[in-house]
Coordinates of C-alpha atoms in Angstrom, one line a residue:
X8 CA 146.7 142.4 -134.1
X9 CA 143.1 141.9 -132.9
X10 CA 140.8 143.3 -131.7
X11 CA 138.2 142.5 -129.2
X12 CA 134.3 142.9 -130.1
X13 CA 132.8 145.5 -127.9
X14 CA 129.4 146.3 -129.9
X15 CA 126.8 143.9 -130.9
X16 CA 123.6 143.5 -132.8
X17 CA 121.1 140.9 -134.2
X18 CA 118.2 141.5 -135.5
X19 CA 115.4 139.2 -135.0
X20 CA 111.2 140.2 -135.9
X21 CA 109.3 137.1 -135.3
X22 CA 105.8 138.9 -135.9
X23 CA 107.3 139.6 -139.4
X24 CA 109.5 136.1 -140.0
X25 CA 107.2 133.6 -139.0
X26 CA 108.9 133.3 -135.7
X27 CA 112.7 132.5 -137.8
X28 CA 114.9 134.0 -135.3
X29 CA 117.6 135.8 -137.2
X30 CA 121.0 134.5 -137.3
X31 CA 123.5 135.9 -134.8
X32 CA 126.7 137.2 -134.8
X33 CA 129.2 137.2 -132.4
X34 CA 133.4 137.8 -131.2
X35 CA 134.2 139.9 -134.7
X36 CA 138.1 139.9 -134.4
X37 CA 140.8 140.8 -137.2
X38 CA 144.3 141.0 -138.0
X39 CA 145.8 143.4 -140.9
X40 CA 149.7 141.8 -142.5
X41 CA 151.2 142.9 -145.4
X42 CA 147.9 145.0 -146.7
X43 CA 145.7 141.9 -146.0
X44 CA 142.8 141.8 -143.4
X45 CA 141.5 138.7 -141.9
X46 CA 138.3 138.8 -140.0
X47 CA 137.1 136.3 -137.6
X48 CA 133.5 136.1 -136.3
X49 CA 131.3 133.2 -134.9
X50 CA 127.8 132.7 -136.4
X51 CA 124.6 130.5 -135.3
X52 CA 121.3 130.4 -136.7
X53 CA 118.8 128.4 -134.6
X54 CA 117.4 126.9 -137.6
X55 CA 120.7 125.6 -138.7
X56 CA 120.1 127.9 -142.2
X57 CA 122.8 128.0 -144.3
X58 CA 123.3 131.5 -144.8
X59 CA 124.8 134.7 -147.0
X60 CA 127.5 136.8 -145.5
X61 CA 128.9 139.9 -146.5
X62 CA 131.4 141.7 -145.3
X63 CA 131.7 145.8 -144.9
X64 CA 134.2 148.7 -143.1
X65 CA 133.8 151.9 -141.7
X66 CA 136.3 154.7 -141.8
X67 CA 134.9 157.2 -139.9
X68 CA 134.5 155.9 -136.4
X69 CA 131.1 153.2 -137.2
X70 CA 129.3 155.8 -138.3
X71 CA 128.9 154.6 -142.1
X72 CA 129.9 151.4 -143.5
X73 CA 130.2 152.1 -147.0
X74 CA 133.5 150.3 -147.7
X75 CA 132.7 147.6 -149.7
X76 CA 135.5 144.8 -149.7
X77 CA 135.3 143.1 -152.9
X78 CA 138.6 140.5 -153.0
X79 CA 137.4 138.5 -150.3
X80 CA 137.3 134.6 -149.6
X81 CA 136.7 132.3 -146.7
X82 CA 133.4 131.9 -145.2
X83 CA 131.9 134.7 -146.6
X84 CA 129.4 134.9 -149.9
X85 CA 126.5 131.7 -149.9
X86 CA 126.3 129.1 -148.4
X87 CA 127.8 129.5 -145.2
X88 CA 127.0 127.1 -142.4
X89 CA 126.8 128.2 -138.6
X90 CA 129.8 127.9 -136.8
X91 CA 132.6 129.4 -134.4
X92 CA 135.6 130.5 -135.7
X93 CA 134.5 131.5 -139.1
X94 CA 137.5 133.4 -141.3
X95 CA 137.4 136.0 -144.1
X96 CA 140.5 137.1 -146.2
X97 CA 140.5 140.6 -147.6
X98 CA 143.1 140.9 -150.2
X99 CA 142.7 144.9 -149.4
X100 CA 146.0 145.4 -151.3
X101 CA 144.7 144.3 -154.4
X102 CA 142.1 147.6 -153.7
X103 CA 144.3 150.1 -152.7
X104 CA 142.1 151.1 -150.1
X105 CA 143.0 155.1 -148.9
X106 CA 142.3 154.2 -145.2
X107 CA 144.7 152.6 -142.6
X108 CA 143.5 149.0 -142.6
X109 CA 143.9 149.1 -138.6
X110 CA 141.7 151.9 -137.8
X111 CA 139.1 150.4 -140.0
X112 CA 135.5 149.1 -137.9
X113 CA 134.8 145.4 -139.5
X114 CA 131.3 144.6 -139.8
X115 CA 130.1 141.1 -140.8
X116 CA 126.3 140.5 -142.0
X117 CA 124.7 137.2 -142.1
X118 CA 121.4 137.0 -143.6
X119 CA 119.6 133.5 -144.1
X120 CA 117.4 134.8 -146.9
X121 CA 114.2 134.3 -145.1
X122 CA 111.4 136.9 -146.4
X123 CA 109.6 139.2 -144.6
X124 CA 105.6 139.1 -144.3
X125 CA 104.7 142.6 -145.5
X126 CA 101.3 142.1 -144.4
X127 CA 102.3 141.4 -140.9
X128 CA 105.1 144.7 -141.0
X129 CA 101.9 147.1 -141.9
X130 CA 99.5 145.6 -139.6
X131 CA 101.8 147.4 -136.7
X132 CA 100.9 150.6 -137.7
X133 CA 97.5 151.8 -135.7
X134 CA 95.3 155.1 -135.8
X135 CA 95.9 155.4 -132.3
X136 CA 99.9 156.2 -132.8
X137 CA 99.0 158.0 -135.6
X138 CA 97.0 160.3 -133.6
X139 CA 99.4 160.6 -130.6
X140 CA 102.1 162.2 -133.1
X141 CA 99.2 164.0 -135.0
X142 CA 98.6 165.9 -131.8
X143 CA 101.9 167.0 -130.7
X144 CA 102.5 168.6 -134.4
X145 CA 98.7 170.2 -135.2
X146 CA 98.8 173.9 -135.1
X147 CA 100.5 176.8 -137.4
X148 CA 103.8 175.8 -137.9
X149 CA 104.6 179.4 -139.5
X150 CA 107.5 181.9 -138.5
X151 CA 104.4 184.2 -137.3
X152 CA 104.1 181.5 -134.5
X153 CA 107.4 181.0 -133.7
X154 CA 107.0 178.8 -130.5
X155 CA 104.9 175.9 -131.4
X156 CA 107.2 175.9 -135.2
X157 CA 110.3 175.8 -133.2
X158 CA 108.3 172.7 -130.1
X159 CA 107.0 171.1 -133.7
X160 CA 110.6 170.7 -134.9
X161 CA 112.4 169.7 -131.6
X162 CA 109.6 167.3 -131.3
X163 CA 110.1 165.6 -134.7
X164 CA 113.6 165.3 -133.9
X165 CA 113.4 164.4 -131.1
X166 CA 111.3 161.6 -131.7
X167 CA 113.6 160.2 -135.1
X168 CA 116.4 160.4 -132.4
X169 CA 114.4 158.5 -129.9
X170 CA 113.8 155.8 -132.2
X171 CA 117.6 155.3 -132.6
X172 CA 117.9 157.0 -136.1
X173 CA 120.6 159.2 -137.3
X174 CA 118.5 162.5 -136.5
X175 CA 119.9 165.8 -137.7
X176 CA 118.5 169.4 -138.6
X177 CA 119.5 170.7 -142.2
X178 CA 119.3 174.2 -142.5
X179 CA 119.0 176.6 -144.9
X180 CA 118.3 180.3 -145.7
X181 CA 116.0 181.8 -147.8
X182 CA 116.2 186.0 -147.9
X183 CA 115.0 186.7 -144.6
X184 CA 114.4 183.1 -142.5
X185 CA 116.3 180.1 -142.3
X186 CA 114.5 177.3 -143.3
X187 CA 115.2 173.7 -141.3
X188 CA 114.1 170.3 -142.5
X189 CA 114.0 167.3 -140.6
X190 CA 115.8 164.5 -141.5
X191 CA 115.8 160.8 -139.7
X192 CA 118.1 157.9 -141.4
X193 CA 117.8 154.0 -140.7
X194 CA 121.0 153.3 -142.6
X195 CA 120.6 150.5 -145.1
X196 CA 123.0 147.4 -144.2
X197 CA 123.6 146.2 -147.8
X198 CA 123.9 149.7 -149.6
X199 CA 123.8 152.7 -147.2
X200 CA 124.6 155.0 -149.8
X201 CA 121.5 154.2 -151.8
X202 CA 118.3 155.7 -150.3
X203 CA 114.5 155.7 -150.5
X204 CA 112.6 159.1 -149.1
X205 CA 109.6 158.9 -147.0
X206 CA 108.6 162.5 -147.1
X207 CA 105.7 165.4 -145.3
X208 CA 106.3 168.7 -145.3
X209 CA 105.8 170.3 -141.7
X210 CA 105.7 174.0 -142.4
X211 CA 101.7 175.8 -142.9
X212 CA 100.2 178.9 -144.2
X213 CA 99.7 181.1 -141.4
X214 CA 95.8 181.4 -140.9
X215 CA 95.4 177.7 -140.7
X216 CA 96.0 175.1 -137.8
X217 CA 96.9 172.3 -140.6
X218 CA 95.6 169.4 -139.5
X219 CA 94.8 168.1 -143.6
X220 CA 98.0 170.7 -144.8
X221 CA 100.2 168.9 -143.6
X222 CA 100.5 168.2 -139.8
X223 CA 98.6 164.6 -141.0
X224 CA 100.9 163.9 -143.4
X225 CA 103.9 164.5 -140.9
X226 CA 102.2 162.0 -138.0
X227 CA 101.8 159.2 -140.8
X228 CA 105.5 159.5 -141.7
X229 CA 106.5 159.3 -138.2
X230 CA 104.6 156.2 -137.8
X231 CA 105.9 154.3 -140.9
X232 CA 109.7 155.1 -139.0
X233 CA 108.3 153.6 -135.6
X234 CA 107.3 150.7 -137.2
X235 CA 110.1 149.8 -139.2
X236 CA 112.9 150.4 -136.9
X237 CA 113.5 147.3 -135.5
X238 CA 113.9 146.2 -139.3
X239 CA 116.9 145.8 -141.4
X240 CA 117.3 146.7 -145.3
X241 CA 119.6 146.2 -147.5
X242 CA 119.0 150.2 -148.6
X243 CA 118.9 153.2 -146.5
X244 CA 115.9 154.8 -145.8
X245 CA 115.4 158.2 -145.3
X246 CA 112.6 160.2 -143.4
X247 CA 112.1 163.7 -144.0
X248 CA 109.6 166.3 -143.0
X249 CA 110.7 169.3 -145.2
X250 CA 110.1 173.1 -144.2
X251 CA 108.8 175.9 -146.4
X252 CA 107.0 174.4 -148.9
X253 CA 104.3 177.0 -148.5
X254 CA 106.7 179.2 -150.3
X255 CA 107.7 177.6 -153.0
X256 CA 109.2 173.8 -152.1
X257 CA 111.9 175.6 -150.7
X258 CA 113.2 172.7 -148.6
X259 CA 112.7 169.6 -151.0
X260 CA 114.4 171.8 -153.6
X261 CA 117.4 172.3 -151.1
X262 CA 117.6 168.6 -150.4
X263 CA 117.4 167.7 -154.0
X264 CA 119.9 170.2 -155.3
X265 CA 122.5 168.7 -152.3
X266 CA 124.5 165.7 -152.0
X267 CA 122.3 163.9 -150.1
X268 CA 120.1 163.5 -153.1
X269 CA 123.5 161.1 -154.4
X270 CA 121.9 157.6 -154.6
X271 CA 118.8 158.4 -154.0
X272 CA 116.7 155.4 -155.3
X273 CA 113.0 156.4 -155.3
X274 CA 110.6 159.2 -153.2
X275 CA 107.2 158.9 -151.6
X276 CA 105.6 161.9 -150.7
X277 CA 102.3 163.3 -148.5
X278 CA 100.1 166.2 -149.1
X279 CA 97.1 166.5 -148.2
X280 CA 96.0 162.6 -147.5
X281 CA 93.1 163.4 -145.1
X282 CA 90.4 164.5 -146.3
X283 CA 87.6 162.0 -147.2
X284 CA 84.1 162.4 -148.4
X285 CA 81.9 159.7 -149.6
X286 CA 79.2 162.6 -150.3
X287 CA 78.6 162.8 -154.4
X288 CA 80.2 165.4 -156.3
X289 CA 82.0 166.6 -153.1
X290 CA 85.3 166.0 -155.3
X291 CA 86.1 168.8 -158.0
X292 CA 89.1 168.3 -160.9
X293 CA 91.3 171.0 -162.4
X294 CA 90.0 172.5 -166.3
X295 CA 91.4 169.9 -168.7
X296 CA 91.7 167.1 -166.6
X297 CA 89.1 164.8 -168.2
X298 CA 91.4 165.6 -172.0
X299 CA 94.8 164.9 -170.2
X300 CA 93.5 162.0 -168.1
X301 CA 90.4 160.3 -169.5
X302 CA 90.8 157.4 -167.6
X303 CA 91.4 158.8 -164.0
X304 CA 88.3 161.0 -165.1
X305 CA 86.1 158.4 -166.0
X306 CA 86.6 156.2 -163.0
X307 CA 85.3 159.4 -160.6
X308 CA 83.0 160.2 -162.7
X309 CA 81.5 156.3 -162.4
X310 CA 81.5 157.2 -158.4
X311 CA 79.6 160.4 -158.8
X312 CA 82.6 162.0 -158.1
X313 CA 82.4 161.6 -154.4
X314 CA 85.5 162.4 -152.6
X315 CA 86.6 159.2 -151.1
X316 CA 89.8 158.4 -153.0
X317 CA 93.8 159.0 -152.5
X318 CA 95.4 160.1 -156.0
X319 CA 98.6 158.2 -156.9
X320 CA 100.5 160.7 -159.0
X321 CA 104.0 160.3 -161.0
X322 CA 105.4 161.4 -163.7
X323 CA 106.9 159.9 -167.0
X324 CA 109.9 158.3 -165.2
X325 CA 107.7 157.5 -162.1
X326 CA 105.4 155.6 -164.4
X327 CA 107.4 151.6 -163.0
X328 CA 106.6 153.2 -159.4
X329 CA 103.4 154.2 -159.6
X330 CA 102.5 150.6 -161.1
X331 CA 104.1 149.3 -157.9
X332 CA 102.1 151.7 -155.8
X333 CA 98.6 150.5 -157.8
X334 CA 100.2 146.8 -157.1
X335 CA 100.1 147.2 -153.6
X336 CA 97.0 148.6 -153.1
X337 CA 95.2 145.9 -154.0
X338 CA 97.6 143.6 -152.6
X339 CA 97.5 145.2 -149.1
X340 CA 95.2 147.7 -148.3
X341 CA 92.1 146.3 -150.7
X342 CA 89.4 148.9 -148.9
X343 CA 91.9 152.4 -150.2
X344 CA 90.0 152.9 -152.9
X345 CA 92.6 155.2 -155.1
X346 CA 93.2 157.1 -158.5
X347 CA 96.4 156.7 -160.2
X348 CA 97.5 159.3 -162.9
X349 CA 101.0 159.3 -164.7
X350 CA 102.0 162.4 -166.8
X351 CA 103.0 161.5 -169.8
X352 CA 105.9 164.1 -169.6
X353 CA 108.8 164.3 -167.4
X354 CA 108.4 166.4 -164.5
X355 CA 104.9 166.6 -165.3
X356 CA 105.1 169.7 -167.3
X357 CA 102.1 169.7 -169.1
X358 CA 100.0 169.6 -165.3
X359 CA 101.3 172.0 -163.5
X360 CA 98.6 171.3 -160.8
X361 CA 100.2 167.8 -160.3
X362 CA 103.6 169.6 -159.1
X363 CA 102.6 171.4 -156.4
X364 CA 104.4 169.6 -153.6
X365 CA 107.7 168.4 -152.4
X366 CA 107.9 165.3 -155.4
X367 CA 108.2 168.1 -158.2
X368 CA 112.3 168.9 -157.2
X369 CA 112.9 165.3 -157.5
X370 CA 110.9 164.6 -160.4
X371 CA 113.2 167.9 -161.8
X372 CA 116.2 165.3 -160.9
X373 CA 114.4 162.1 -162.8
X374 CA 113.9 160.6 -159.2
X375 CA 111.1 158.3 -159.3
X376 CA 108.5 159.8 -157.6
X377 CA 104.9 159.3 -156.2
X378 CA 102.4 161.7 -154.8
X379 CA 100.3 160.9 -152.2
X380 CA 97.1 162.9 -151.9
X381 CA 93.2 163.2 -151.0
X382 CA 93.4 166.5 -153.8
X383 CA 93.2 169.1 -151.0
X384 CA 91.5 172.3 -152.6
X385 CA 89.6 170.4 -155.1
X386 CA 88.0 168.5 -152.5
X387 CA 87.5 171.1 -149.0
X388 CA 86.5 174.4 -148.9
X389 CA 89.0 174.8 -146.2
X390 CA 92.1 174.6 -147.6
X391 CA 94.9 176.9 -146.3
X392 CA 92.2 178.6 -144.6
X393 CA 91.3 178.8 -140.4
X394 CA 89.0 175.7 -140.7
X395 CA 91.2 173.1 -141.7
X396 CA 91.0 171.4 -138.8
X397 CA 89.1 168.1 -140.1
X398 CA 90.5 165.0 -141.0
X399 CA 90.1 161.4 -141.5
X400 CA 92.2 159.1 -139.3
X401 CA 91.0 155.4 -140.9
X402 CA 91.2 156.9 -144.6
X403 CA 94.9 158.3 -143.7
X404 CA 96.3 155.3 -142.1
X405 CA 95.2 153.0 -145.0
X406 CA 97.3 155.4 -147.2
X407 CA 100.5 154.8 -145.2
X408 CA 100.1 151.4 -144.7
X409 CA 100.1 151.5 -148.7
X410 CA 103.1 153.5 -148.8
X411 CA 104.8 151.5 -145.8
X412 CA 104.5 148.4 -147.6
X413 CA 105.9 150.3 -151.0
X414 CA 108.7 151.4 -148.8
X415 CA 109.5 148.3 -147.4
X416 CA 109.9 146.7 -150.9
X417 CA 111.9 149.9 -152.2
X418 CA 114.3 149.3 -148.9
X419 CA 114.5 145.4 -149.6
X420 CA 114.2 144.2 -145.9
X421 CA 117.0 141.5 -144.9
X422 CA 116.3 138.9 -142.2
X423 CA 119.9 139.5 -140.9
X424 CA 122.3 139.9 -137.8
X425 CA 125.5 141.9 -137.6
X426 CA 128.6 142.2 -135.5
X427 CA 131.7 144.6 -135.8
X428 CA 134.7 144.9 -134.3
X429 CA 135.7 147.9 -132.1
X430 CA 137.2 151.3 -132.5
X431 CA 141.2 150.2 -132.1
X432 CA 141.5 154.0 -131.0
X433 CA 139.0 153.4 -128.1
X434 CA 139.5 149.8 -126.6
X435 CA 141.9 148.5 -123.8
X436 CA 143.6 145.6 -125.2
X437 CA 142.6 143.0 -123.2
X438 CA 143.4 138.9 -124.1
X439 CA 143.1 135.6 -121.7
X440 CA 147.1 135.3 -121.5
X441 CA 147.0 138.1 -119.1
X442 CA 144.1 136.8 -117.3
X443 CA 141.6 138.8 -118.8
X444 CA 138.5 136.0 -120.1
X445 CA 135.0 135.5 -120.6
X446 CA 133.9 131.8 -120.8
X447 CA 130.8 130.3 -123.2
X448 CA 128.0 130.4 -120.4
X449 CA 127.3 126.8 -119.6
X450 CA 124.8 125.1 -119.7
X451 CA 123.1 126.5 -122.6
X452 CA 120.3 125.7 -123.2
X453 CA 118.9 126.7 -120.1
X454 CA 116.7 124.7 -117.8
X455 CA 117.4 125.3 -114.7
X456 CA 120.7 127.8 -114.1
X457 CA 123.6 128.8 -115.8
X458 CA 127.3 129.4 -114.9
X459 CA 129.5 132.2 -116.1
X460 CA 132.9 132.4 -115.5
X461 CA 134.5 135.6 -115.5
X462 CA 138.8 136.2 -115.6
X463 CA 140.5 139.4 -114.4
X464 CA 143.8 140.7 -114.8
X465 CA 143.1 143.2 -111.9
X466 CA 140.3 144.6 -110.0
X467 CA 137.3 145.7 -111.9
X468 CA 133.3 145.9 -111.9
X469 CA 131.3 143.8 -113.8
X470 CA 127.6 143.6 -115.3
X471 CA 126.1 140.5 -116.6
X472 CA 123.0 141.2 -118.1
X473 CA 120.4 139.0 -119.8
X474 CA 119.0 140.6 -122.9
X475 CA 115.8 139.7 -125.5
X476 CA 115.8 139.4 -128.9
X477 CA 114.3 143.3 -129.1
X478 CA 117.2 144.4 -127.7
X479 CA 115.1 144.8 -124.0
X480 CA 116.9 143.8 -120.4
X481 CA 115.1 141.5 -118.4
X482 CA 117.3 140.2 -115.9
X483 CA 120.1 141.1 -113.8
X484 CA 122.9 138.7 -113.3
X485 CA 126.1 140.4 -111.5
X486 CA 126.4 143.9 -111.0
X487 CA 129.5 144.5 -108.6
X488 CA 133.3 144.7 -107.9
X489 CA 135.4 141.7 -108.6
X490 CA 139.3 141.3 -107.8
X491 CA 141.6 140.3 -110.2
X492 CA 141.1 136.1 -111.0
X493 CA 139.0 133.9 -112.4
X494 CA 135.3 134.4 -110.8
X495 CA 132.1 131.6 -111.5
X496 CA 128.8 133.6 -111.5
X497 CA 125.5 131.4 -111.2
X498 CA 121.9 132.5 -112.5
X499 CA 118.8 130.6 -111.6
X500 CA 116.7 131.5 -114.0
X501 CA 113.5 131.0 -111.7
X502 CA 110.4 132.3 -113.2
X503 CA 112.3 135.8 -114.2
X504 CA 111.8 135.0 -117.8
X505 CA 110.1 132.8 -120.2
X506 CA 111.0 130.4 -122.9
X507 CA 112.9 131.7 -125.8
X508 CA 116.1 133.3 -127.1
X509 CA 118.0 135.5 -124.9
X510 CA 121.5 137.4 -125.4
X511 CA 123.8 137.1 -121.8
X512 CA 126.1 140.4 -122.1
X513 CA 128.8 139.9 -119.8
X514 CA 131.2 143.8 -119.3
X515 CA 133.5 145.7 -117.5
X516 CA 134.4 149.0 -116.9
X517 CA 138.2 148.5 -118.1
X518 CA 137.0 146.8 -121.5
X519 CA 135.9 143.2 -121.0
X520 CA 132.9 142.9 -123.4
X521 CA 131.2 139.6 -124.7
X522 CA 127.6 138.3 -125.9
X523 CA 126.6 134.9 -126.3
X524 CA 123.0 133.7 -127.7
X525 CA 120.8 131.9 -124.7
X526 CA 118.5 129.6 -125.3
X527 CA 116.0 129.7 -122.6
X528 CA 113.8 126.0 -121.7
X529 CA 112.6 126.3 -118.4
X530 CA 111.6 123.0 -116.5
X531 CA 110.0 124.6 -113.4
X532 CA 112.2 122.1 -111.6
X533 CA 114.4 125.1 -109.6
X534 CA 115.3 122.2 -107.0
X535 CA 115.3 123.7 -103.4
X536 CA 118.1 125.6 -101.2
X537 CA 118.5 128.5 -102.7

């Protein structure tokens, strides 16, 4: 029995891939006898890359795709060439899967292992966007002021939502208030069960606007998920902006204590990252810290101890992440000059001022974590008081550009595109013996026009629509009522777009769905006539 594809996606960066268009993935069908599923999917890759494809299933409605078919064969695994028609065998007997094989979503992933310019990723991410979500969340974000904490949360979401992520609100109470953390999920392609955490908390003490503690912290995470979401990884990744910390890490420690926390590869967290200070000796250190941490000591002692540094802080089974974090900062962001610490303890027991933020609970859990921050207290007069209201935007967006380009390694990007079949509970069956039919658009490519012919078995409306490669409409082709039969639409491409790859999406209201990849070569020969 198949099933007609109804949703579609490829994912193509060229800032990011050297202009490599992704491959694209199209017409995902299957068929389920005798507890074997065969999939059927047409691929292209405008390079002609041979590629890797994987295969995965959802059981609850497309929302995850964490079955992981393992007795597969056909064109799936290396080496696959482009091609229509491709065919994968799922010997889903042999697994005993629990779920009905026919109510299963199939999702096929081709990835033609082309590797993404980190450099070019965190060169998107400007102080100016920064800033726009840095103003919508500065102010007390405190129970005391109940209106701009509850417009600092809706907007958070709101925004995570907006950008297409699984947004949700986890709540939680705590004697007399109910604590609610933010949470934002690009889920991971490869392994969406296995997460990394990008994480602010959003909560402040009451006298104080918090634009160092932590409304900064909260606009850089928010930035990182802007950037990254037209990107696919092969993990999940997870944004968070956590609520009462000021009282005792209330919401990390609710998050690490839940299932969520189940897979969770690694954690990133801000504090405090704003503050900078090139004036000497306007950086203090905790009692000890030049016994427990010579080295760190030393190196700000060297710079007079002037305050112009982010602190990179793990503990013993951080100490591989941390590295990476050093790694990268002379890799990418050269000018971030930084101080890295690891405890040599786990959980950082023996300095207890290292704790003091979200990372601890998930350093209590043997997470690898790092902790991202300018040192707050030991660094401005102001902190948790009325005045902190001063920050540094060019210091703060070096630090997540670090972090971003930590993240993007952690998430393991994949240059890849991905189809699925439908929801067999929510499509009409529709196939060309009873007239229903959407041809391959013809010519393609394009130079001057293209035809699309479109079958009916009765009466419907239909949209063609030309789509880019970031997922953006930019023409119009059909929009109207059609009888039932077989109907030739023309485009004339005109000067309505320019050179490159396009997606025509050809639907109906009763079901008809189809994409097809368009390449676009204009002559500027549009004849005469018409």
């Amino acid at each position: 029995m198949k099933r007609k594809l109804l949703i579609f996606f490829a994912f193509v960066c060229g800032s990011a891939y050297a202009q490599n268009a992704a491959p694209v993935v199209s017409n995902v069908t299957f068929s389920v006898a005798t507890g074997t599923v065969t999939v059927m999917y047409d691929v292209i890759d405008f390079e002609n890359q041979e590629m890797e494809v994987t295969l995965r299933a959802s059981n609850d409605g497309g929302k995850t795709f964490t079955i992981i078919p393992r007795v597969v064969t056909g064109d799936v695994g290396t080496g696959i060439t482009p091609g229509t028609g491709k065919q994968i065998t799922w010997a889903a007997g042999a697994e005993q899967p629990s779920a009905n094989l026919n109510n299963l979503i199939y999702r096929v992933i081709a990835d033609d292992g082309e590797k993404a310019d980190i450099a070019a990723v965190i060169a998107q991410i400007t102080s100016g966007k920064i800033l726009e979500k840095f103003f919508n969340v500065y102010g007390n974000n405190h129970p005391r002021s109940q209106e701009h904490y509850n417009q600092t949360r809706d907007y958070i979401h709101q925004y995570y939502a907006g950008l297409g992520y699984a947004a949700r609100r986890d709540t939680f109470m705590v004697t007399d208030r109910e604590g609610v953390n933010i949470i934002g999920v690009k889920p991971g392609l490869m392994r969406e069960d296995s997460s990394i955490l990008l994480t602010g908390h959003y909560d402040t003490v009451e006298p104080t606007p918090g634009a160092d503690d932590n409304n900064m912290s909260v606009a850089i995470v928010m930035e990182a998920a802007r950037i990254l979401k037209d990107y696919q990884f092969k993990n999940s990744i997870v944004f968070a902006n956590w609520d009462l910390e000021e009282i005792g890490l209330l919401g990390a420690y609710y998050y690490a204590i839940s299932p969520n926390s189940v897979g969770l590869k690694s954690v990133l967290n801000f504090d405090g990252i704003s503050i900078y200070n090139e004036e000497p000796n306007s950086q203090s250190v905790p009692t000890g810290f030049d016994l427990l941490f010579p080295e760190a000591y030393e190196k700000a002692r060297i710079d007079s101890f002037r305050g112009n540094f982010i602190t990179l802080i793990g503990d013993a089974k951080s100490a591989a992440l941390n590295a990476k974090a050093v790694e990268y900062a002379n890799l990418y962001t050269p000018s971030l000059r930084y101080i890295d610490l690891t405890c040599p303890d786990p959980s950082c027991a023996i300095a207890t001022d290292l704790r003091r933020s979200d990372h601890a609970p998930f350093w209590d859990r043997g997470i690898p974590s790092v902790f991202f921050t300018s040192t707050t207290e030991f660094r401005t007069p102001c902190y948790h008081l009325a005045c902190d209201t001063s920050y540094s935007i060019d210091f703060s967006t070096k630090v997540i550009k670090l972090a971003t380009a930590m993240l993007i390694d952690e998430a393991q990007p994949i240059h890849a595109g991905f189809a699925q079949s439908q929801n067999t509970s929510a499509i009409t069956k529709i196939s060309k013996d009873n007239g229903w039919f959407v041809s391959t658009p013809y010519p393609n490519p394009v130079n001057v026009h293209a035809f699309f012919t479109v079958g009916l078995g009765e009466a419907d409306k239909v949209t063609i629509e030309i789509i880019d490669v970031q997922g953006k409409k930019v023409a119009d082709v059909f929009n109207g009522n059609l009888s039932a039969g077989s109907h030739t639409i023309a485009w004339y491409i005109n000067n309505s777009v320019s050179e490159g790859m396009y997606y025509a999406k050809v639907q109906s209201v009763k079901g008809l769905s189809k994409t097809y990849p368009l390449m676009v070569q204009p002559t500027h020969d549009y004849g005469h006539g018409h």
